[in-house]
CSV table of C-alpha atoms in Angstrom, one decimal:
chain,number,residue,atom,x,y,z
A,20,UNK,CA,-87.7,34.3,-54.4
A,21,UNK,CA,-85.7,37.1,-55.3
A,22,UNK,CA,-86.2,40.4,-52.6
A,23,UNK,CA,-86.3,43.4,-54.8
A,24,UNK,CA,-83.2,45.8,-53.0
A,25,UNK,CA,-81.9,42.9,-50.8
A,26,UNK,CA,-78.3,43.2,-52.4
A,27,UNK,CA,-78.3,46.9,-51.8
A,28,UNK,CA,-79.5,46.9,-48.1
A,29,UNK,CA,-76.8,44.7,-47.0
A,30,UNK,CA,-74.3,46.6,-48.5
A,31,UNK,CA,-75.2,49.5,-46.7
A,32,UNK,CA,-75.4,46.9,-43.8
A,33,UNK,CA,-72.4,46.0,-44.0
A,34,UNK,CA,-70.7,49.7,-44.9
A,35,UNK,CA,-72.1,51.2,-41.4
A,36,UNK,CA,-70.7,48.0,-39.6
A,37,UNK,CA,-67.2,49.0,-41.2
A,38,UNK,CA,-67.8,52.5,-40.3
A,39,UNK,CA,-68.5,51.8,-36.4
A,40,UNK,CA,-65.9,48.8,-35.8
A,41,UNK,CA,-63.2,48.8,-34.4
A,42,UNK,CA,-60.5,49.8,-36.9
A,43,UNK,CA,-56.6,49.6,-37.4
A,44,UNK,CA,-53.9,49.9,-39.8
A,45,UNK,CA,-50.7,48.8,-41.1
A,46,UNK,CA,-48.5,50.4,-42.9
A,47,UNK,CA,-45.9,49.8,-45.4
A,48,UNK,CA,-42.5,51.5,-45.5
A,49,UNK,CA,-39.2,50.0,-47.4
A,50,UNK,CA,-36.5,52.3,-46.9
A,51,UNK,CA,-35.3,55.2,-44.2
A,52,UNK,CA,-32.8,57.3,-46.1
A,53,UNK,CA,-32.0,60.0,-48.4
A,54,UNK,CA,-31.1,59.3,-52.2
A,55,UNK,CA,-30.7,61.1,-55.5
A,56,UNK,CA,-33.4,59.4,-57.7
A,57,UNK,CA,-36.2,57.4,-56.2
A,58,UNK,CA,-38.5,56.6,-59.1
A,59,UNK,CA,-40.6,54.3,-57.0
A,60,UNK,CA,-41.3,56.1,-54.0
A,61,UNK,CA,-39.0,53.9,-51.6
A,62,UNK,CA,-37.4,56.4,-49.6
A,63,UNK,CA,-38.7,58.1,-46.6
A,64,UNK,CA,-35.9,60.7,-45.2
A,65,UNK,CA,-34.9,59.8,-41.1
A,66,UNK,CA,-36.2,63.4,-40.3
A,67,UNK,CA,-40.3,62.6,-41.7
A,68,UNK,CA,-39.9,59.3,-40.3
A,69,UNK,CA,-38.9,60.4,-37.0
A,70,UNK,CA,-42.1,63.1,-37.5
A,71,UNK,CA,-44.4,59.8,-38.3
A,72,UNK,CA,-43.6,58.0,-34.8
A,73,UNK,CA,-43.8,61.2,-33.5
A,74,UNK,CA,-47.3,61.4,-34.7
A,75,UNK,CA,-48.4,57.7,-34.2
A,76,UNK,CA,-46.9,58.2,-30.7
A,77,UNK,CA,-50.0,61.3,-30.0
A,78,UNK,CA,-52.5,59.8,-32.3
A,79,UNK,CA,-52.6,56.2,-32.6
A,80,UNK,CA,-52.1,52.9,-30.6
A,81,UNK,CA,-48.4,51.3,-32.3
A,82,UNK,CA,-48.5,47.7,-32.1
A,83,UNK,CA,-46.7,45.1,-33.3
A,84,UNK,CA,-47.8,43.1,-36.3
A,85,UNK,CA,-48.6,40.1,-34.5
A,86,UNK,CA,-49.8,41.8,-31.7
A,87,UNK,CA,-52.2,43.2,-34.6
A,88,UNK,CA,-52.8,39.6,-36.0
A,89,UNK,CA,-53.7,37.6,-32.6
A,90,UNK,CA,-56.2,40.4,-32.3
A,91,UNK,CA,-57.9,39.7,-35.4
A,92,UNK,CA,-57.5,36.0,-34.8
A,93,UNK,CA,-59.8,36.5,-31.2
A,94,UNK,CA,-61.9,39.0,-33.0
A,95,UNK,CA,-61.0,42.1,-30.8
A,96,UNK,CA,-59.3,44.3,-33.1
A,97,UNK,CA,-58.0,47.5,-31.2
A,98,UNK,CA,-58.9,50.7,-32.2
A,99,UNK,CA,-56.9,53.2,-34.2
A,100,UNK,CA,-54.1,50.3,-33.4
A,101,UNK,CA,-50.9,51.0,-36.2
A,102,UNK,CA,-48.2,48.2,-37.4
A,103,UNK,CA,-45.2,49.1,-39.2
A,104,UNK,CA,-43.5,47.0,-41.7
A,105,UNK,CA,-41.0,47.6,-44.3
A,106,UNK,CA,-40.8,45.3,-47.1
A,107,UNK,CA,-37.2,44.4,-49.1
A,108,UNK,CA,-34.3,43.8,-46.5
A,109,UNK,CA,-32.3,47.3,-47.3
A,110,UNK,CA,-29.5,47.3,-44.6
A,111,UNK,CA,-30.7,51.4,-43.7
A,112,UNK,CA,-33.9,49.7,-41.9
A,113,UNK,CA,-31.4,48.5,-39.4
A,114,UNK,CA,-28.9,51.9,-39.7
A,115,UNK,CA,-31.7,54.6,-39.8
A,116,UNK,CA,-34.7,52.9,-39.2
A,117,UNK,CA,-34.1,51.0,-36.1
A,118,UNK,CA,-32.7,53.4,-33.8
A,119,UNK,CA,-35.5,55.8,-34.4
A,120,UNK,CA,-37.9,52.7,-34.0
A,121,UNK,CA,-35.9,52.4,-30.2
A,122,UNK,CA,-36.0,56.2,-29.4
A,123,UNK,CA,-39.8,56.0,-29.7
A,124,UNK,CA,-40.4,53.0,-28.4
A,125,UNK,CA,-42.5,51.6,-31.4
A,126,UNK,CA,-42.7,48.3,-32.9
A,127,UNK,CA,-42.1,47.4,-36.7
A,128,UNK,CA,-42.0,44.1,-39.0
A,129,UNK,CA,-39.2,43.6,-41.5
A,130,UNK,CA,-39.6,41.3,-44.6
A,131,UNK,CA,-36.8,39.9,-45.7
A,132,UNK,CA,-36.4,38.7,-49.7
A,133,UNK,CA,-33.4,36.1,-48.3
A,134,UNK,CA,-31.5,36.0,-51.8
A,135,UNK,CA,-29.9,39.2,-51.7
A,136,UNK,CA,-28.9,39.0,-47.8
A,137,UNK,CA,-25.2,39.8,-47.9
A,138,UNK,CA,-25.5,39.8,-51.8
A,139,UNK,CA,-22.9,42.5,-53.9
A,140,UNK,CA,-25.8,43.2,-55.9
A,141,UNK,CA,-28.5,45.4,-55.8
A,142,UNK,CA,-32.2,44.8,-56.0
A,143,UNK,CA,-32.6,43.9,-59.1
A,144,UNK,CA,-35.1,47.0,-59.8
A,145,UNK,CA,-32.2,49.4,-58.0
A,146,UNK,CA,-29.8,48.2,-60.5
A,147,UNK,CA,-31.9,48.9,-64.0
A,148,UNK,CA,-31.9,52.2,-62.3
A,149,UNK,CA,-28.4,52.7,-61.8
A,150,UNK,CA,-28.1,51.1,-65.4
A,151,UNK,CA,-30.6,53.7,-67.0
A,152,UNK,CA,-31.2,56.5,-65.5
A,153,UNK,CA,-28.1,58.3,-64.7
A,154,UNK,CA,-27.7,61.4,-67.0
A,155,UNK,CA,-25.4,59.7,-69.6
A,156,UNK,CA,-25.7,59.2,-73.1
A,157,UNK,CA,-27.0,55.4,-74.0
A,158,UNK,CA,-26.4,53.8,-77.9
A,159,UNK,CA,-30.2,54.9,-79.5
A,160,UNK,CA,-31.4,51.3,-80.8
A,161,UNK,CA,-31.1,47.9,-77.8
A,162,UNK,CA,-32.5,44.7,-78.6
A,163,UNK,CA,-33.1,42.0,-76.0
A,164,UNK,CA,-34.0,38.3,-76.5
A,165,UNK,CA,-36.6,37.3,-73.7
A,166,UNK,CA,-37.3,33.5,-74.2
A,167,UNK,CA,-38.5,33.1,-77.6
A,168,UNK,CA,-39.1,36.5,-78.3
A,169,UNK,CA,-36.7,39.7,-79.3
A,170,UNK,CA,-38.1,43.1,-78.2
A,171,UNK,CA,-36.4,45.9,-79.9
A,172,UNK,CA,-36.1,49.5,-78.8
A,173,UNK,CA,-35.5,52.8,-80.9
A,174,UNK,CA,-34.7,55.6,-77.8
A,175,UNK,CA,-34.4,58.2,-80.1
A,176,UNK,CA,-34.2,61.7,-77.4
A,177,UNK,CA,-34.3,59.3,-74.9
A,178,UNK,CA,-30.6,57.7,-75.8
A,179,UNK,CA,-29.7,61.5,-74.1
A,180,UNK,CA,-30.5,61.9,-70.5
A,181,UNK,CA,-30.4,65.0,-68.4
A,182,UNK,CA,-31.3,65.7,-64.6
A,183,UNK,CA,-34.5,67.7,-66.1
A,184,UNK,CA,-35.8,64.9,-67.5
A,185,UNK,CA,-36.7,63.4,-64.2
A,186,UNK,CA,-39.0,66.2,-62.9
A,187,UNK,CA,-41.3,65.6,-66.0
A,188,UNK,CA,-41.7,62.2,-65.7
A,189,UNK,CA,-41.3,61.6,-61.7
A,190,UNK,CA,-42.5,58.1,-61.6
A,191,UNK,CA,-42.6,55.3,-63.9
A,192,UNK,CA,-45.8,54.3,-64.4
A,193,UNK,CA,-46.7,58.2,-65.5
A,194,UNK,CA,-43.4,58.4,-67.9
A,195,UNK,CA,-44.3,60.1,-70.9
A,196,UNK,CA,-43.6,57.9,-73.9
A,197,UNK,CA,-39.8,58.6,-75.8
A,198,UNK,CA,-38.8,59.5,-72.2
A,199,UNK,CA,-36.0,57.6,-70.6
A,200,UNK,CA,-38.4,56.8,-68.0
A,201,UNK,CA,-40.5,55.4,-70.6
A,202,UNK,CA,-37.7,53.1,-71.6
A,203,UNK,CA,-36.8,52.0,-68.2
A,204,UNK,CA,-40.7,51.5,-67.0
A,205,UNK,CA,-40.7,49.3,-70.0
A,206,UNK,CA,-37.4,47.3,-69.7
A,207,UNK,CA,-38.7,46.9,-65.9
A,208,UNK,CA,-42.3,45.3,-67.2
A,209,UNK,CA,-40.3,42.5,-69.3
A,210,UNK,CA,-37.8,41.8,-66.3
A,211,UNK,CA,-40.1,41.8,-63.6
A,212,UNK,CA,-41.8,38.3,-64.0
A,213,UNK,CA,-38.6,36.5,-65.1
A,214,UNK,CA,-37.3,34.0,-63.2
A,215,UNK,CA,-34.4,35.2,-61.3
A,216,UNK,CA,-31.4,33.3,-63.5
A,217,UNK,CA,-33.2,34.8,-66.8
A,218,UNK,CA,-33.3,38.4,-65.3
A,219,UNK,CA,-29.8,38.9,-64.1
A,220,UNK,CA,-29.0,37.5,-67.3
A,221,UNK,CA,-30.7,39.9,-68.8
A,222,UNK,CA,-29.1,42.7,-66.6
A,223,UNK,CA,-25.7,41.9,-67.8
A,224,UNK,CA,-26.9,42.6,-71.5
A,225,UNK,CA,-28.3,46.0,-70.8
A,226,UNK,CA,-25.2,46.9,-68.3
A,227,UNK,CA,-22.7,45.3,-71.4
A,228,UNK,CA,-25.4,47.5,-74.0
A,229,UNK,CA,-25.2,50.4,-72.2
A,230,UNK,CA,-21.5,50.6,-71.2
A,231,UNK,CA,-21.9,50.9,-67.3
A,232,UNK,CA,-20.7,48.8,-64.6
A,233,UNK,CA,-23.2,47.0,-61.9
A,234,UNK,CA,-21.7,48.5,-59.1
A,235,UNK,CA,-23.6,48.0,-54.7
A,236,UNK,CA,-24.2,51.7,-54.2
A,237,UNK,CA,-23.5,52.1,-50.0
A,238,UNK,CA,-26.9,53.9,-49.9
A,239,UNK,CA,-28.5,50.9,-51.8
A,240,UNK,CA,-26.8,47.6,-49.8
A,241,UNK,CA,-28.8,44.8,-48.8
A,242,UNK,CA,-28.7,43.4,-45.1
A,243,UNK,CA,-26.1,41.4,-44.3
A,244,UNK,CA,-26.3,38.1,-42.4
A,245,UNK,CA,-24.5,39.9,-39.0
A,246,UNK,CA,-26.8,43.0,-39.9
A,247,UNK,CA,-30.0,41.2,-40.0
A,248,UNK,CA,-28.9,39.7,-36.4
A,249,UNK,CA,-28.6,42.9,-35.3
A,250,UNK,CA,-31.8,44.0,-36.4
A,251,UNK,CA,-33.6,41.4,-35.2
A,252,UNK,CA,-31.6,41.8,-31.8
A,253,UNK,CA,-34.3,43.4,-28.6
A,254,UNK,CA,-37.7,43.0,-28.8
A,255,UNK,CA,-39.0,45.9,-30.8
A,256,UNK,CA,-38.4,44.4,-34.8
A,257,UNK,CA,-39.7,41.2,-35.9
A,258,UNK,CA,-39.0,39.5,-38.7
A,259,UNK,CA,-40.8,38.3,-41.6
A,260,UNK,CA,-40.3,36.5,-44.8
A,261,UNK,CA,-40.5,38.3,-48.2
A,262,UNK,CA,-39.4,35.3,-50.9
A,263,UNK,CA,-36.2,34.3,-51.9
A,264,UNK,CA,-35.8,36.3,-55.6
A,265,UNK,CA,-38.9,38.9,-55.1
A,266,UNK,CA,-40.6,37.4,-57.6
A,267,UNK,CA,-44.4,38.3,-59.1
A,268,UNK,CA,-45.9,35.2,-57.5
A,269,UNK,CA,-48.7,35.0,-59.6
A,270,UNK,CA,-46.6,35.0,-62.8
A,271,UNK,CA,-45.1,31.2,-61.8
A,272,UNK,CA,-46.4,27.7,-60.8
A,273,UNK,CA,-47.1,26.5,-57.5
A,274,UNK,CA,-44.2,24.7,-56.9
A,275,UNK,CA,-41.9,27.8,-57.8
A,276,UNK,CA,-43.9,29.7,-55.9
A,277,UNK,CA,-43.9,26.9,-52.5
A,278,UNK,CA,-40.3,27.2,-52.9
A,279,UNK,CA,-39.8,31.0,-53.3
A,280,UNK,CA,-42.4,30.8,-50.1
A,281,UNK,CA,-41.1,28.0,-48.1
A,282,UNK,CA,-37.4,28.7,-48.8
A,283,UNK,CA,-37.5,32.1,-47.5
A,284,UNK,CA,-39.1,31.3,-44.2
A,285,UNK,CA,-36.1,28.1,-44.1
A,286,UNK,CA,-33.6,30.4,-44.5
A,287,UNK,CA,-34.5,33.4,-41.9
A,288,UNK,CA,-35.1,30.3,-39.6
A,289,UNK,CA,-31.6,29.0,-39.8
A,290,UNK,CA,-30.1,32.6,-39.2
A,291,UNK,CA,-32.1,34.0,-36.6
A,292,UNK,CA,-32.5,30.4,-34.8
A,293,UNK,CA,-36.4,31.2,-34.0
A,294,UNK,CA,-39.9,30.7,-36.0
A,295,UNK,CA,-40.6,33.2,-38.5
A,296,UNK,CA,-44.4,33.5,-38.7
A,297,UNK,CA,-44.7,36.8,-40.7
A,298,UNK,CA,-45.0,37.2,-44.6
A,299,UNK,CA,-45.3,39.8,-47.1
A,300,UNK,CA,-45.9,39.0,-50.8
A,301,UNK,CA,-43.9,40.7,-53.3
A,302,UNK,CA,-45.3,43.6,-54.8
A,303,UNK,CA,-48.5,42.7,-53.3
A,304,UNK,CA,-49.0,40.3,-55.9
A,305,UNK,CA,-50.6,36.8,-55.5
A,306,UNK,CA,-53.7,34.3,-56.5
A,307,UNK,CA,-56.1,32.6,-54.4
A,308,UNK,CA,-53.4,29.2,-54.4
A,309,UNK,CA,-51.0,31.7,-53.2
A,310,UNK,CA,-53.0,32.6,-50.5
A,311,UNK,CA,-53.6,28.6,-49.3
A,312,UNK,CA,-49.6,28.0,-49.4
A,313,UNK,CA,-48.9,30.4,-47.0
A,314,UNK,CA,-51.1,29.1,-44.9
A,315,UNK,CA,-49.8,25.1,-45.4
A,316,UNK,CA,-46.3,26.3,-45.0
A,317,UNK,CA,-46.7,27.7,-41.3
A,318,UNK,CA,-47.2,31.3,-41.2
A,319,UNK,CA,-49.8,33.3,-38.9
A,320,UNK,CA,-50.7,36.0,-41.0
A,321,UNK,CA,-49.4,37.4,-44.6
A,322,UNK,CA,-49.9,41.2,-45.7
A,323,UNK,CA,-50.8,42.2,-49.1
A,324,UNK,CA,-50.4,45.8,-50.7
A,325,UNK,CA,-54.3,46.4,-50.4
A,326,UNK,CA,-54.8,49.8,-49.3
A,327,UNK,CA,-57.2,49.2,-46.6
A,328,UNK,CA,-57.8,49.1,-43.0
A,329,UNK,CA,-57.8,46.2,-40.8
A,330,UNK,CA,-61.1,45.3,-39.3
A,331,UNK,CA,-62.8,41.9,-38.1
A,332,UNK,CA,-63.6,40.9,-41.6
A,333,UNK,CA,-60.3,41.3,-43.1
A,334,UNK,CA,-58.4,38.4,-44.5
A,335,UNK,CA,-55.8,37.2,-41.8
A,336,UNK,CA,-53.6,35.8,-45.0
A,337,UNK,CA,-54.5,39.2,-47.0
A,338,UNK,CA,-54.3,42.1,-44.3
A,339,UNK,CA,-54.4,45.0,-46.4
A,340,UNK,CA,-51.4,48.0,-45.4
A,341,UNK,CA,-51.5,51.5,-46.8
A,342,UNK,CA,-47.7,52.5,-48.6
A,343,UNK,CA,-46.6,55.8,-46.7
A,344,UNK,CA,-44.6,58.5,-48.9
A,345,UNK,CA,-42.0,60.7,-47.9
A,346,UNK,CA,-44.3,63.0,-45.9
A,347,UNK,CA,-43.8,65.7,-43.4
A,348,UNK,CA,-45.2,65.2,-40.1
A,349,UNK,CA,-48.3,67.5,-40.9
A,350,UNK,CA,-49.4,66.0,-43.9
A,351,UNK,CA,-48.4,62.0,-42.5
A,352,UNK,CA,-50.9,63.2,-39.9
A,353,UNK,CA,-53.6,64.3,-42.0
A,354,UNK,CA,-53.2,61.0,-44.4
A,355,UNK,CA,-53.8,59.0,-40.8
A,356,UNK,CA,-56.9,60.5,-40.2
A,357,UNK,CA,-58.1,60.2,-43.8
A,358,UNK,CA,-57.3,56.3,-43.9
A,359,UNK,CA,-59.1,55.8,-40.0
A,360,UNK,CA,-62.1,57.6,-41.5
A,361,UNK,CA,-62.7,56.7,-44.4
């Protein structure tokens, strides 16, 4: 027999547990550093990250992520407890990052995508940038052959590019169509769930297309192999695995995706000579099968980009982290409070 309000009564139920638990967060940072263009929101500068620790120092409880994971696994999740973790492998988590991590004495997670460790490439999403949207002048038709299918582009205003151009259309997923934003936001949806031989393939059209050389900015490098030694090197940064290419999980089969999974933690196991029990998936993107391989293939606890806190019902395989901007102190402070109390 069906009780008329049952449903609603345990939601509210279970929204006033939530709200008197125990709660803590993680949160999810990929870069310490200053650049010209950041269409994605990467960067944080050194100066607000040192003014986050600062304020996670007075405020909150830092932990490390699997300090933050063993508590969930014996149910006795600390309050207003914070993990760090940066997601990618840029070599400024171990130049800017990690000496600010040591002056405050505050613990962090790094996942690591192992294919571009010591690579003179950029991230793949770095370099479209580098290919598209520097202020110079682009040939106004491209056509590009993805599998079985040619996807042609008129840029029209767009094939001219200016410095203005990127206040009115900041990020890429609010570009304003006929922008050049437009055009790389749309260039980066084809490439995104492409196997990695097909995308750099892919790459070296648009670079050849639109007459600009691939080059590893400094400010952009990967990790090396000595630098991610050095990073790991104390006891204050773990880390974790992040996939081989960076791939959209969700957009392959299982076994590509058991390899991109399994490989990574393989390969950060034979350079750092210790288990690696951390993961991260790729733009937070996954499937339920997902979800059971990283649990088959050996690792404690796997974060997600669900913006969420942690709390004794949370997913150990799907811990949800919040993305942190490039905030002062003041207003890092005030988005703390908002997630803890929400």
């Amino acid at each position: 027999m069906r009780i008329p309000g049952l449903g609603r009564l345990q939601r509210v139920k279970q929204q006033l547990q939530r709200r008197l638990a125990s709660k803590s967060l993680i949160l999810m940072y990929h870069r310490v550093a200053e650049v010209d263009l950041d269409p994605w929101s990467l960067c944080v500068t050194p100066q607000h990250f040192a003014e986050h620790l600062e304020v996670l120092q007075k405020y909150a409880y830092p932990i490390s992520l699997q300090q933050l994971a063993q508590a969930h696994r014996h149910g006795n999740i600390p309050h207003r407890a914070v993990a760090i973790t940066f997601d990618d492998g840029y070599a400024d988590n171990l130049h800017h990052a990690k000496p600010l991590l040591e002056r405050y004495g505050i613990p962090a997670t790094v996942f690591i995508s192992t294919g571009y460790i010591g690579k003179q490439r950029e991230f793949w999403w770095d370099e479209l940038e580098w290919l598209l949207l520097q202020p110079q002048k682009l040939p106004e038709k491209f056509s590009l052959k993805i599998k079985t299918t040619t996807h042609h582009w008129e840029l029209g205003t767009a094939a001219d590019c200016s410095e203005d151009d990127y206040d009115r259309d900041r990020h890429p997923w609010e570009a304003k169509p006929g922008s050049r934003l437009f055009f790389y936001y749309s260039l980066w949806q084809l490439l995104q769930s492409l196997p990695e031989s097909d995308r750099l393939k892919a790459l070296d059209e648009i670079s050849a297309w639109a007459m600009v050389e691939p080059i590893a900015r400094k400010t952009h490098c990967s990790l090396l192999p000595e630098e991610l030694l050095a990073l790991e090197q104390g006891e204050l940064v773990e880390i974790g695995a992040h996939t081989v290419t960076h791939p959209f999980l969700s957009a392959h089969s299982l076994a590509f995706q058991r390899h991109e999974i399994q490989q990574s933690k393989a390969d950060l196991e034979k350079i750092l000579n210790r288990p690696v029990t951390s993961f991260a998936y790729p733009h937070g993107d996954y499937t339920t099968e997902t979800v059971n391989l990283i649990s088959e293939v050996g690792f404690a606890c796997a974060c997600s980009c669900i913006q969420d806190i942690v709390w004794r019902e949370s997913d150990c395989f799907q811990l949800p982290r919040f993305g942190v901007e490039n905030w002062n102190g003041e207003e890092f402070a005030k988005q703390l409070s908002r997630w803890f109390n929400d």
